[in-house]
């Protein structure tokens, strides 16, 4: 009969759908547990106040952005000798519609430290992060502008000032001209990667940059794991 025929078609499909939903739920549960574990205070070694202090020091003592970057790297490598990558290697970074270049100074599962910026300006979306993930953006040169969805006026962050993006929040931002910053993020860093890589697949198709970014990030993460740093 027609009922038996339709049943023979939809019953296997329904079973397959249930199995797929169960698998997705399991994966989501595992990721939620992993991200929650990673984003624990005990896993952090860097201090946002120190990042701000070092950034202000670089602005006060460095005449050029090259000088300021060197001061930042030298000072952080003194304070965190086991955790800072002093090998200078810049790669492009496209995320949220904005484009700049970055030097990964530290990468682990729970934290990253980068120098990020552009000599020509850029603008885009900050990203919206969860699992207690917070981003500290200390300006080294130039200005960063930002606003919330309900703001009618912009915020302006100048050299030596720190812009903090709290968990669950998001802003539009712009670097109107040349601008570089010391960026420190803490939380479940792997949960940020989808935002960080999305522009590669939806816009730039720059898989060389993607490869370089993953290569450097993975190397630094493994190095930190071998040192017992999550």
mmCIF file with all atom_site columns, C-alpha atoms in Angstrom:
data_model
loop_
_atom_site.group_PDB
_atom_site.id
_atom_site.type_symbol
_atom_site.label_atom_id
_atom_site.label_alt_id
_atom_site.label_comp_id
_atom_site.label_asym_id
_atom_site.label_entity_id
_atom_site.label_seq_id
_atom_site.pdbx_PDB_ins_code
_atom_site.Cartn_x
_atom_site.Cartn_y
_atom_site.Cartn_z
_atom_site.occupancy
_atom_site.B_iso_or_equiv
_atom_site.pdbx_formal_charge
_atom_site.auth_seq_id
_atom_site.auth_comp_id
_atom_site.auth_asym_id
_atom_site.auth_atom_id
_atom_site.pdbx_PDB_model_num
ATOM 1   C CA . UNK A 1 1   ? 0.000  0.000  0.000  1.00 0.00 ? 1   UNK A CA 1
ATOM 2   C CA . UNK A 1 2   ? 0.964  3.641  -0.268 1.00 0.00 ? 2   UNK A CA 1
ATOM 3   C CA . UNK A 1 3   ? 1.317  3.916  3.510  1.00 0.00 ? 3   UNK A CA 1
ATOM 4   C CA . UNK A 1 4   ? 3.708  0.976  3.620  1.00 0.00 ? 4   UNK A CA 1
ATOM 5   C CA . UNK A 1 5   ? 5.663  2.377  0.677  1.00 0.00 ? 5   UNK A CA 1
ATOM 6   C CA . UNK A 1 6   ? 5.999  5.822  2.305  1.00 0.00 ? 6   UNK A CA 1
ATOM 7   C CA . UNK A 1 7   ? 6.943  4.195  5.587  1.00 0.00 ? 7   UNK A CA 1
ATOM 8   C CA . UNK A 1 8   ? 9.707  2.218  3.915  1.00 0.00 ? 8   UNK A CA 1
ATOM 9   C CA . UNK A 1 9   ? 11.169 5.496  2.662  1.00 0.00 ? 9   UNK A CA 1
ATOM 10  C CA . UNK A 1 10  ? 10.781 7.801  5.661  1.00 0.00 ? 10  UNK A CA 1
ATOM 11  C CA . UNK A 1 11  ? 11.559 5.373  8.490  1.00 0.00 ? 11  UNK A CA 1
ATOM 12  C CA . UNK A 1 12  ? 15.246 4.946  7.469  1.00 0.00 ? 12  UNK A CA 1
ATOM 13  C CA . UNK A 1 13  ? 15.497 8.706  6.811  1.00 0.00 ? 13  UNK A CA 1
ATOM 14  C CA . UNK A 1 14  ? 14.060 9.470  10.251 1.00 0.00 ? 14  UNK A CA 1
ATOM 15  C CA . UNK A 1 15  ? 16.518 7.069  11.868 1.00 0.00 ? 15  UNK A CA 1
ATOM 16  C CA . UNK A 1 16  ? 19.412 8.656  9.992  1.00 0.00 ? 16  UNK A CA 1
ATOM 17  C CA . UNK A 1 17  ? 18.232 12.111 11.077 1.00 0.00 ? 17  UNK A CA 1
ATOM 18  C CA . UNK A 1 18  ? 18.106 11.022 14.723 1.00 0.00 ? 18  UNK A CA 1
ATOM 19  C CA . UNK A 1 19  ? 21.626 9.572  14.491 1.00 0.00 ? 19  UNK A CA 1
ATOM 20  C CA . UNK A 1 20  ? 22.926 12.781 12.881 1.00 0.00 ? 20  UNK A CA 1
ATOM 21  C CA . UNK A 1 21  ? 21.300 14.944 15.555 1.00 0.00 ? 21  UNK A CA 1
ATOM 22  C CA . UNK A 1 22  ? 22.714 12.733 18.287 1.00 0.00 ? 22  UNK A CA 1
ATOM 23  C CA . UNK A 1 23  ? 26.193 12.962 16.748 1.00 0.00 ? 23  UNK A CA 1
ATOM 24  C CA . UNK A 1 24  ? 25.970 16.753 16.473 1.00 0.00 ? 24  UNK A CA 1
ATOM 25  C CA . UNK A 1 25  ? 24.762 16.997 20.063 1.00 0.00 ? 25  UNK A CA 1
ATOM 26  C CA . UNK A 1 26  ? 27.686 14.835 21.191 1.00 0.00 ? 26  UNK A CA 1
ATOM 27  C CA . UNK A 1 27  ? 30.196 16.956 19.282 1.00 0.00 ? 27  UNK A CA 1
ATOM 28  C CA . UNK A 1 28  ? 28.658 20.159 20.665 1.00 0.00 ? 28  UNK A CA 1
ATOM 29  C CA . UNK A 1 29  ? 28.827 18.757 24.196 1.00 0.00 ? 29  UNK A CA 1
ATOM 30  C CA . UNK A 1 30  ? 32.463 17.754 23.823 1.00 0.00 ? 30  UNK A CA 1
ATOM 31  C CA . UNK A 1 31  ? 33.406 21.176 22.412 1.00 0.00 ? 31  UNK A CA 1
ATOM 32  C CA . UNK A 1 32  ? 31.476 22.982 25.152 1.00 0.00 ? 32  UNK A CA 1
ATOM 33  C CA . UNK A 1 33  ? 33.265 20.953 27.821 1.00 0.00 ? 33  UNK A CA 1
ATOM 34  C CA . UNK A 1 34  ? 36.667 21.464 26.195 1.00 0.00 ? 34  UNK A CA 1
ATOM 35  C CA . UNK A 1 35  ? 36.197 25.222 25.755 1.00 0.00 ? 35  UNK A CA 1
ATOM 36  C CA . UNK A 1 36  ? 34.934 25.604 29.329 1.00 0.00 ? 36  UNK A CA 1
ATOM 37  C CA . UNK A 1 37  ? 37.971 23.707 30.628 1.00 0.00 ? 37  UNK A CA 1
ATOM 38  C CA . UNK A 1 38  ? 40.410 25.779 28.560 1.00 0.00 ? 38  UNK A CA 1
ATOM 39  C CA . UNK A 1 39  ? 38.927 29.095 29.671 1.00 0.00 ? 39  UNK A CA 1
ATOM 40  C CA . UNK A 1 40  ? 39.845 28.693 33.338 1.00 0.00 ? 40  UNK A CA 1
ATOM 41  C CA . UNK A 1 41  ? 41.770 31.392 35.167 1.00 0.00 ? 41  UNK A CA 1
ATOM 42  C CA . UNK A 1 42  ? 44.457 28.920 36.268 1.00 0.00 ? 42  UNK A CA 1
ATOM 43  C CA . UNK A 1 43  ? 45.612 28.462 32.671 1.00 0.00 ? 43  UNK A CA 1
ATOM 44  C CA . UNK A 1 44  ? 46.545 32.126 32.137 1.00 0.00 ? 44  UNK A CA 1
ATOM 45  C CA . UNK A 1 45  ? 50.117 33.351 32.493 1.00 0.00 ? 45  UNK A CA 1
ATOM 46  C CA . UNK A 1 46  ? 49.771 36.878 31.084 1.00 0.00 ? 46  UNK A CA 1
ATOM 47  C CA . UNK A 1 47  ? 48.374 39.897 32.914 1.00 0.00 ? 47  UNK A CA 1
ATOM 48  C CA . UNK A 1 48  ? 46.286 42.483 30.996 1.00 0.00 ? 48  UNK A CA 1
ATOM 49  C CA . UNK A 1 49  ? 47.682 45.231 33.256 1.00 0.00 ? 49  UNK A CA 1
ATOM 50  C CA . UNK A 1 50  ? 51.227 44.243 32.293 1.00 0.00 ? 50  UNK A CA 1
ATOM 51  C CA . UNK A 1 51  ? 50.269 44.339 28.607 1.00 0.00 ? 51  UNK A CA 1
ATOM 52  C CA . UNK A 1 52  ? 48.937 47.854 29.079 1.00 0.00 ? 52  UNK A CA 1
ATOM 53  C CA . UNK A 1 53  ? 52.037 48.893 31.019 1.00 0.00 ? 53  UNK A CA 1
ATOM 54  C CA . UNK A 1 54  ? 54.383 47.518 28.344 1.00 0.00 ? 54  UNK A CA 1
ATOM 55  C CA . UNK A 1 55  ? 52.357 49.161 25.580 1.00 0.00 ? 55  UNK A CA 1
ATOM 56  C CA . UNK A 1 56  ? 52.511 52.556 27.305 1.00 0.00 ? 56  UNK A CA 1
ATOM 57  C CA . UNK A 1 57  ? 56.231 52.114 27.912 1.00 0.00 ? 57  UNK A CA 1
ATOM 58  C CA . UNK A 1 58  ? 56.790 51.445 24.215 1.00 0.00 ? 58  UNK A CA 1
ATOM 59  C CA . UNK A 1 59  ? 54.806 54.549 23.254 1.00 0.00 ? 59  UNK A CA 1
ATOM 60  C CA . UNK A 1 60  ? 56.791 56.719 25.681 1.00 0.00 ? 60  UNK A CA 1
ATOM 61  C CA . UNK A 1 61  ? 60.228 55.413 24.714 1.00 0.00 ? 61  UNK A CA 1
ATOM 62  C CA . UNK A 1 62  ? 59.874 54.522 21.031 1.00 0.00 ? 62  UNK A CA 1
ATOM 63  C CA . UNK A 1 63  ? 60.063 57.222 18.380 1.00 0.00 ? 63  UNK A CA 1
ATOM 64  C CA . UNK A 1 64  ? 58.824 55.000 15.527 1.00 0.00 ? 64  UNK A CA 1
ATOM 65  C CA . UNK A 1 65  ? 56.548 51.983 15.320 1.00 0.00 ? 65  UNK A CA 1
ATOM 66  C CA . UNK A 1 66  ? 59.589 49.791 14.644 1.00 0.00 ? 66  UNK A CA 1
ATOM 67  C CA . UNK A 1 67  ? 61.149 51.053 17.877 1.00 0.00 ? 67  UNK A CA 1
ATOM 68  C CA . UNK A 1 68  ? 57.926 50.427 19.775 1.00 0.00 ? 68  UNK A CA 1
ATOM 69  C CA . UNK A 1 69  ? 57.516 46.897 18.458 1.00 0.00 ? 69  UNK A CA 1
ATOM 70  C CA . UNK A 1 70  ? 61.103 46.105 19.477 1.00 0.00 ? 70  UNK A CA 1
ATOM 71  C CA . UNK A 1 71  ? 60.520 47.501 22.970 1.00 0.00 ? 71  UNK A CA 1
ATOM 72  C CA . UNK A 1 72  ? 57.362 45.401 23.349 1.00 0.00 ? 72  UNK A CA 1
ATOM 73  C CA . UNK A 1 73  ? 59.070 42.194 22.238 1.00 0.00 ? 73  UNK A CA 1
ATOM 74  C CA . UNK A 1 74  ? 62.176 42.789 24.363 1.00 0.00 ? 74  UNK A CA 1
ATOM 75  C CA . UNK A 1 75  ? 60.162 43.683 27.465 1.00 0.00 ? 75  UNK A CA 1
ATOM 76  C CA . UNK A 1 76  ? 57.695 40.801 27.177 1.00 0.00 ? 76  UNK A CA 1
ATOM 77  C CA . UNK A 1 77  ? 60.482 38.293 26.542 1.00 0.00 ? 77  UNK A CA 1
ATOM 78  C CA . UNK A 1 78  ? 62.125 39.463 29.783 1.00 0.00 ? 78  UNK A CA 1
ATOM 79  C CA . UNK A 1 79  ? 58.921 39.157 31.786 1.00 0.00 ? 79  UNK A CA 1
ATOM 80  C CA . UNK A 1 80  ? 57.701 35.924 30.171 1.00 0.00 ? 80  UNK A CA 1
ATOM 81  C CA . UNK A 1 81  ? 60.884 34.189 28.932 1.00 0.00 ? 81  UNK A CA 1
ATOM 82  C CA . UNK A 1 82  ? 59.199 30.790 28.452 1.00 0.00 ? 82  UNK A CA 1
ATOM 83  C CA . UNK A 1 83  ? 56.202 32.125 26.595 1.00 0.00 ? 83  UNK A CA 1
ATOM 84  C CA . UNK A 1 84  ? 57.252 34.713 23.993 1.00 0.00 ? 84  UNK A CA 1
ATOM 85  C CA . UNK A 1 85  ? 58.177 33.954 20.385 1.00 0.00 ? 85  UNK A CA 1
ATOM 86  C CA . UNK A 1 86  ? 60.947 36.388 19.413 1.00 0.00 ? 86  UNK A CA 1
ATOM 87  C CA . UNK A 1 87  ? 61.308 35.072 15.862 1.00 0.00 ? 87  UNK A CA 1
ATOM 88  C CA . UNK A 1 88  ? 59.944 37.873 13.700 1.00 0.00 ? 88  UNK A CA 1
ATOM 89  C CA . UNK A 1 89  ? 57.512 36.500 11.127 1.00 0.00 ? 89  UNK A CA 1
ATOM 90  C CA . UNK A 1 90  ? 54.659 38.642 9.838  1.00 0.00 ? 90  UNK A CA 1
ATOM 91  C CA . UNK A 1 91  ? 51.567 37.258 8.110  1.00 0.00 ? 91  UNK A CA 1
ATOM 92  C CA . UNK A 1 92  ? 48.416 38.865 6.773  1.00 0.00 ? 92  UNK A CA 1
ATOM 93  C CA . UNK A 1 93  ? 45.290 38.613 8.891  1.00 0.00 ? 93  UNK A CA 1
ATOM 94  C CA . UNK A 1 94  ? 41.775 38.928 7.428  1.00 0.00 ? 94  UNK A CA 1
ATOM 95  C CA . UNK A 1 95  ? 38.888 38.748 9.887  1.00 0.00 ? 95  UNK A CA 1
ATOM 96  C CA . UNK A 1 96  ? 35.502 40.409 10.077 1.00 0.00 ? 96  UNK A CA 1
ATOM 97  C CA . UNK A 1 97  ? 36.171 42.309 6.862  1.00 0.00 ? 97  UNK A CA 1
ATOM 98  C CA . UNK A 1 98  ? 39.300 43.999 8.221  1.00 0.00 ? 98  UNK A CA 1
ATOM 99  C CA . UNK A 1 99  ? 42.817 43.343 6.932  1.00 0.00 ? 99  UNK A CA 1
ATOM 100 C CA . UNK A 1 100 ? 46.172 43.881 8.590  1.00 0.00 ? 100 UNK A CA 1
ATOM 101 C CA . UNK A 1 101 ? 49.350 42.007 9.342  1.00 0.00 ? 101 UNK A CA 1
ATOM 102 C CA . UNK A 1 102 ? 50.382 40.324 12.568 1.00 0.00 ? 102 UNK A CA 1
ATOM 103 C CA . UNK A 1 103 ? 53.347 38.891 14.415 1.00 0.00 ? 103 UNK A CA 1
ATOM 104 C CA . UNK A 1 104 ? 52.368 36.043 16.741 1.00 0.00 ? 104 UNK A CA 1
ATOM 105 C CA . UNK A 1 105 ? 54.324 36.550 19.964 1.00 0.00 ? 105 UNK A CA 1
ATOM 106 C CA . UNK A 1 106 ? 52.455 33.849 21.856 1.00 0.00 ? 106 UNK A CA 1
ATOM 107 C CA . UNK A 1 107 ? 49.869 31.226 21.016 1.00 0.00 ? 107 UNK A CA 1
ATOM 108 C CA . UNK A 1 108 ? 48.400 28.584 23.290 1.00 0.00 ? 108 UNK A CA 1
ATOM 109 C CA . UNK A 1 109 ? 44.954 27.083 23.754 1.00 0.00 ? 109 UNK A CA 1
ATOM 110 C CA . UNK A 1 110 ? 43.983 29.678 26.373 1.00 0.00 ? 110 UNK A CA 1
ATOM 111 C CA . UNK A 1 111 ? 45.865 32.839 25.308 1.00 0.00 ? 111 UNK A CA 1
ATOM 112 C CA . UNK A 1 112 ? 47.430 34.648 22.398 1.00 0.00 ? 112 UNK A CA 1
ATOM 113 C CA . UNK A 1 113 ? 49.588 37.762 22.111 1.00 0.00 ? 113 UNK A CA 1
ATOM 114 C CA . UNK A 1 114 ? 50.139 39.491 18.785 1.00 0.00 ? 114 UNK A CA 1
ATOM 115 C CA . UNK A 1 115 ? 51.316 42.726 17.257 1.00 0.00 ? 115 UNK A CA 1
ATOM 116 C CA . UNK A 1 116 ? 48.560 43.640 14.792 1.00 0.00 ? 116 UNK A CA 1
ATOM 117 C CA . UNK A 1 117 ? 48.157 46.609 12.520 1.00 0.00 ? 117 UNK A CA 1
ATOM 118 C CA . UNK A 1 118 ? 48.251 48.265 9.147  1.00 0.00 ? 118 UNK A CA 1
ATOM 119 C CA . UNK A 1 119 ? 50.106 51.217 7.576  1.00 0.00 ? 119 UNK A CA 1
ATOM 120 C CA . UNK A 1 120 ? 47.119 52.122 5.356  1.00 0.00 ? 120 UNK A CA 1
ATOM 121 C CA . UNK A 1 121 ? 44.026 51.762 7.550  1.00 0.00 ? 121 UNK A CA 1
ATOM 122 C CA . UNK A 1 122 ? 41.216 49.198 7.706  1.00 0.00 ? 122 UNK A CA 1
ATOM 123 C CA . UNK A 1 123 ? 37.798 48.594 9.268  1.00 0.00 ? 123 UNK A CA 1
ATOM 124 C CA . UNK A 1 124 ? 35.534 45.708 10.169 1.00 0.00 ? 124 UNK A CA 1
ATOM 125 C CA . UNK A 1 125 ? 33.781 43.668 12.852 1.00 0.00 ? 125 UNK A CA 1
ATOM 126 C CA . UNK A 1 126 ? 35.553 42.780 16.099 1.00 0.00 ? 126 UNK A CA 1
ATOM 127 C CA . UNK A 1 127 ? 33.950 39.353 16.368 1.00 0.00 ? 127 UNK A CA 1
ATOM 128 C CA . UNK A 1 128 ? 31.751 38.204 19.237 1.00 0.00 ? 128 UNK A CA 1
ATOM 129 C CA . UNK A 1 129 ? 33.366 35.701 21.596 1.00 0.00 ? 129 UNK A CA 1
ATOM 130 C CA . UNK A 1 130 ? 32.072 33.553 24.424 1.00 0.00 ? 130 UNK A CA 1
ATOM 131 C CA . UNK A 1 131 ? 33.541 31.130 27.007 1.00 0.00 ? 131 UNK A CA 1
ATOM 132 C CA . UNK A 1 132 ? 34.886 34.046 29.042 1.00 0.00 ? 132 UNK A CA 1
ATOM 133 C CA . UNK A 1 133 ? 37.021 35.164 26.094 1.00 0.00 ? 133 UNK A CA 1
ATOM 134 C CA . UNK A 1 134 ? 38.257 38.742 26.509 1.00 0.00 ? 134 UNK A CA 1
ATOM 135 C CA . UNK A 1 135 ? 40.359 40.834 24.120 1.00 0.00 ? 135 UNK A CA 1
ATOM 136 C CA . UNK A 1 136 ? 42.748 43.603 25.256 1.00 0.00 ? 136 UNK A CA 1
ATOM 137 C CA . UNK A 1 137 ? 43.889 45.929 22.462 1.00 0.00 ? 137 UNK A CA 1
ATOM 138 C CA . UNK A 1 138 ? 46.635 48.387 23.485 1.00 0.00 ? 138 UNK A CA 1
ATOM 139 C CA . UNK A 1 139 ? 47.339 50.990 20.822 1.00 0.00 ? 139 UNK A CA 1
ATOM 140 C CA . UNK A 1 140 ? 51.020 51.451 19.942 1.00 0.00 ? 140 UNK A CA 1
ATOM 141 C CA . UNK A 1 141 ? 50.599 54.010 17.164 1.00 0.00 ? 141 UNK A CA 1
ATOM 142 C CA . UNK A 1 142 ? 47.759 55.773 15.391 1.00 0.00 ? 142 UNK A CA 1
ATOM 143 C CA . UNK A 1 143 ? 44.123 55.550 16.468 1.00 0.00 ? 143 UNK A CA 1
ATOM 144 C CA . UNK A 1 144 ? 41.366 52.957 16.632 1.00 0.00 ? 144 UNK A CA 1
ATOM 145 C CA . UNK A 1 145 ? 37.729 54.038 16.405 1.00 0.00 ? 145 UNK A CA 1
ATOM 146 C CA . UNK A 1 146 ? 34.866 51.835 17.598 1.00 0.00 ? 146 UNK A CA 1
ATOM 147 C CA . UNK A 1 147 ? 31.152 51.854 18.331 1.00 0.00 ? 147 UNK A CA 1
ATOM 148 C CA . UNK A 1 148 ? 28.436 49.593 19.698 1.00 0.00 ? 148 UNK A CA 1
ATOM 149 C CA . UNK A 1 149 ? 25.250 48.916 17.757 1.00 0.00 ? 149 UNK A CA 1
ATOM 150 C CA . UNK A 1 150 ? 23.321 51.348 19.958 1.00 0.00 ? 150 UNK A CA 1
ATOM 151 C CA . UNK A 1 151 ? 26.008 54.066 19.998 1.00 0.00 ? 151 UNK A CA 1
ATOM 152 C CA . UNK A 1 152 ? 25.513 57.293 18.066 1.00 0.00 ? 152 UNK A CA 1
ATOM 153 C CA . UNK A 1 153 ? 29.055 58.467 18.756 1.00 0.00 ? 153 UNK A CA 1
ATOM 154 C CA . UNK A 1 154 ? 32.361 56.718 18.272 1.00 0.00 ? 154 UNK A CA 1
ATOM 155 C CA . UNK A 1 155 ? 34.917 55.762 20.884 1.00 0.00 ? 155 UNK A CA 1
ATOM 156 C CA . UNK A 1 156 ? 38.487 56.830 20.078 1.00 0.00 ? 156 UNK A CA 1
ATOM 157 C CA . UNK A 1 157 ? 41.502 54.940 21.392 1.00 0.00 ? 157 UNK A CA 1
ATOM 158 C CA . UNK A 1 158 ? 44.898 56.597 20.986 1.00 0.00 ? 158 UNK A CA 1
ATOM 159 C CA . UNK A 1 159 ? 48.492 55.463 21.478 1.00 0.00 ? 159 UNK A CA 1
ATOM 160 C CA . UNK A 1 160 ? 48.980 54.138 25.004 1.00 0.00 ? 160 UNK A CA 1
ATOM 161 C CA . UNK A 1 161 ? 45.277 53.448 25.594 1.00 0.00 ? 161 UNK A CA 1
ATOM 162 C CA . UNK A 1 162 ? 43.731 49.992 25.920 1.00 0.00 ? 162 UNK A CA 1
ATOM 163 C CA . UNK A 1 163 ? 40.447 48.951 24.306 1.00 0.00 ? 163 UNK A CA 1
ATOM 164 C CA . UNK A 1 164 ? 38.807 45.994 26.092 1.00 0.00 ? 164 UNK A CA 1
ATOM 165 C CA . UNK A 1 165 ? 36.245 43.764 24.358 1.00 0.00 ? 165 UNK A CA 1
ATOM 166 C CA . UNK A 1 166 ? 34.281 41.837 26.978 1.00 0.00 ? 166 UNK A CA 1
ATOM 167 C CA . UNK A 1 167 ? 32.885 38.302 26.523 1.00 0.00 ? 167 UNK A CA 1
ATOM 168 C CA . UNK A 1 168 ? 29.699 38.225 24.454 1.00 0.00 ? 168 UNK A CA 1
ATOM 169 C CA . UNK A 1 169 ? 30.082 41.781 23.143 1.00 0.00 ? 169 UNK A CA 1
ATOM 170 C CA . UNK A 1 170 ? 30.908 42.990 19.641 1.00 0.00 ? 170 UNK A CA 1
ATOM 171 C CA . UNK A 1 171 ? 31.719 46.310 18.005 1.00 0.00 ? 171 UNK A CA 1
ATOM 172 C CA . UNK A 1 172 ? 32.435 47.862 14.663 1.00 0.00 ? 172 UNK A CA 1
ATOM 173 C CA . UNK A 1 173 ? 35.942 49.270 14.530 1.00 0.00 ? 173 UNK A CA 1
ATOM 174 C CA . UNK A 1 174 ? 38.134 51.276 12.234 1.00 0.00 ? 174 UNK A CA 1
ATOM 175 C CA . UNK A 1 175 ? 41.792 52.154 12.010 1.00 0.00 ? 175 UNK A CA 1
ATOM 176 C CA . UNK A 1 176 ? 41.449 55.344 9.938  1.00 0.00 ? 176 UNK A CA 1
ATOM 177 C CA . UNK A 1 177 ? 45.110 55.431 8.905  1.00 0.00 ? 177 UNK A CA 1
ATOM 178 C CA . UNK A 1 178 ? 48.302 53.729 10.033 1.00 0.00 ? 178 UNK A CA 1
ATOM 179 C CA . UNK A 1 179 ? 47.709 51.995 13.357 1.00 0.00 ? 179 UNK A CA 1
ATOM 180 C CA . UNK A 1 180 ? 49.422 49.189 15.270 1.00 0.00 ? 180 UNK A CA 1
ATOM 181 C CA . UNK A 1 181 ? 48.514 47.554 18.565 1.00 0.00 ? 181 UNK A CA 1
ATOM 182 C CA . UNK A 1 182 ? 49.612 44.985 21.095 1.00 0.00 ? 182 UNK A CA 1
ATOM 183 C CA . UNK A 1 183 ? 46.681 42.583 21.261 1.00 0.00 ? 183 UNK A CA 1
ATOM 184 C CA . UNK A 1 184 ? 46.185 40.086 24.065 1.00 0.00 ? 184 UNK A CA 1
ATOM 185 C CA . UNK A 1 185 ? 43.275 37.626 24.171 1.00 0.00 ? 185 UNK A CA 1
ATOM 186 C CA . UNK A 1 186 ? 42.439 35.104 26.896 1.00 0.00 ? 186 UNK A CA 1
ATOM 187 C CA . UNK A 1 187 ? 39.767 32.426 27.027 1.00 0.00 ? 187 UNK A CA 1
ATOM 188 C CA . UNK A 1 188 ? 38.904 29.514 24.756 1.00 0.00 ? 188 UNK A CA 1
ATOM 189 C CA . UNK A 1 189 ? 41.108 30.587 21.856 1.00 0.00 ? 189 UNK A CA 1
ATOM 190 C CA . UNK A 1 190 ? 40.074 27.672 19.558 1.00 0.00 ? 190 UNK A CA 1
ATOM 191 C CA . UNK A 1 191 ? 36.500 29.009 19.714 1.00 0.00 ? 191 UNK A CA 1
ATOM 192 C CA . UNK A 1 192 ? 37.756 32.180 17.977 1.00 0.00 ? 192 UNK A CA 1
ATOM 193 C CA . UNK A 1 193 ? 39.275 30.387 15.005 1.00 0.00 ? 193 UNK A CA 1
ATOM 194 C CA . UNK A 1 194 ? 36.087 30.131 12.924 1.00 0.00 ? 194 UNK A CA 1
ATOM 195 C CA . UNK A 1 195 ? 35.829 33.934 12.919 1.00 0.00 ? 195 UNK A CA 1
ATOM 196 C CA . UNK A 1 196 ? 39.551 34.235 12.236 1.00 0.00 ? 196 UNK A CA 1
ATOM 197 C CA . UNK A 1 197 ? 39.493 31.934 9.214  1.00 0.00 ? 197 UNK A CA 1
ATOM 198 C CA . UNK A 1 198 ? 36.042 32.651 7.722  1.00 0.00 ? 198 UNK A CA 1
ATOM 199 C CA . UNK A 1 199 ? 37.229 35.459 5.416  1.00 0.00 ? 199 UNK A CA 1
ATOM 200 C CA . UNK A 1 200 ? 39.660 33.078 3.751  1.00 0.00 ? 200 UNK A CA 1
ATOM 201 C CA . UNK A 1 201 ? 36.810 30.884 2.505  1.00 0.00 ? 201 UNK A CA 1
ATOM 202 C CA . UNK A 1 202 ? 34.203 33.588 1.885  1.00 0.00 ? 202 UNK A CA 1
ATOM 203 C CA . UNK A 1 203 ? 36.362 36.360 0.446  1.00 0.00 ? 203 UNK A CA 1
ATOM 204 C CA . UNK A 1 204 ? 40.136 36.312 0.033  1.00 0.00 ? 204 UNK A CA 1
ATOM 205 C CA . UNK A 1 205 ? 40.747 32.646 -0.921 1.00 0.00 ? 205 UNK A CA 1
ATOM 206 C CA . UNK A 1 206 ? 44.312 33.316 0.248  1.00 0.00 ? 206 UNK A CA 1
ATOM 207 C CA . UNK A 1 207 ? 45.230 29.808 1.303  1.00 0.00 ? 207 UNK A CA 1
ATOM 208 C CA . UNK A 1 208 ? 48.939 30.652 1.446  1.00 0.00 ? 208 UNK A CA 1
ATOM 209 C CA . UNK A 1 209 ? 48.229 33.042 4.329  1.00 0.00 ? 209 UNK A CA 1
ATOM 210 C CA . UNK A 1 210 ? 45.924 30.460 5.919  1.00 0.00 ? 210 UNK A CA 1
ATOM 211 C CA . UNK A 1 211 ? 48.689 27.847 5.725  1.00 0.00 ? 211 UNK A CA 1
ATOM 212 C CA . UNK A 1 212 ? 51.279 30.210 7.230  1.00 0.00 ? 212 UNK A CA 1
ATOM 213 C CA . UNK A 1 213 ? 48.926 31.225 10.044 1.00 0.00 ? 213 UNK A CA 1
ATOM 214 C CA . UNK A 1 214 ? 48.030 27.632 10.953 1.00 0.00 ? 214 UNK A CA 1
ATOM 215 C CA . UNK A 1 215 ? 51.680 26.554 10.692 1.00 0.00 ? 215 UNK A CA 1
ATOM 216 C CA . UNK A 1 216 ? 52.909 29.254 13.079 1.00 0.00 ? 216 UNK A CA 1
ATOM 217 C CA . UNK A 1 217 ? 49.958 28.956 15.465 1.00 0.00 ? 217 UNK A CA 1
ATOM 218 C CA . UNK A 1 218 ? 50.223 25.160 15.673 1.00 0.00 ? 218 UNK A CA 1
ATOM 219 C CA . UNK A 1 219 ? 53.987 25.300 16.252 1.00 0.00 ? 219 UNK A CA 1
ATOM 220 C CA . UNK A 1 220 ? 53.607 27.757 19.115 1.00 0.00 ? 220 UNK A CA 1
ATOM 221 C CA . UNK A 1 221 ? 50.696 25.861 20.686 1.00 0.00 ? 221 UNK A CA 1
ATOM 222 C CA . UNK A 1 222 ? 52.618 22.584 20.625 1.00 0.00 ? 222 UNK A CA 1
ATOM 223 C CA . UNK A 1 223 ? 55.687 24.325 22.098 1.00 0.00 ? 223 UNK A CA 1
ATOM 224 C CA . UNK A 1 224 ? 53.575 25.641 24.974 1.00 0.00 ? 224 UNK A CA 1
ATOM 225 C CA . UNK A 1 225 ? 51.873 22.284 25.540 1.00 0.00 ? 225 UNK A CA 1
ATOM 226 C CA . UNK A 1 226 ? 55.288 20.641 25.835 1.00 0.00 ? 226 UNK A CA 1
ATOM 227 C CA . UNK A 1 227 ? 56.076 23.190 28.539 1.00 0.00 ? 227 UNK A CA 1
ATOM 228 C CA . UNK A 1 228 ? 52.885 22.299 30.376 1.00 0.00 ? 228 UNK A CA 1
ATOM 229 C CA . UNK A 1 229 ? 50.962 25.399 29.261 1.00 0.00 ? 229 UNK A CA 1
ATOM 230 C CA . UNK A 1 230 ? 47.346 24.935 28.181 1.00 0.00 ? 230 UNK A CA 1
#
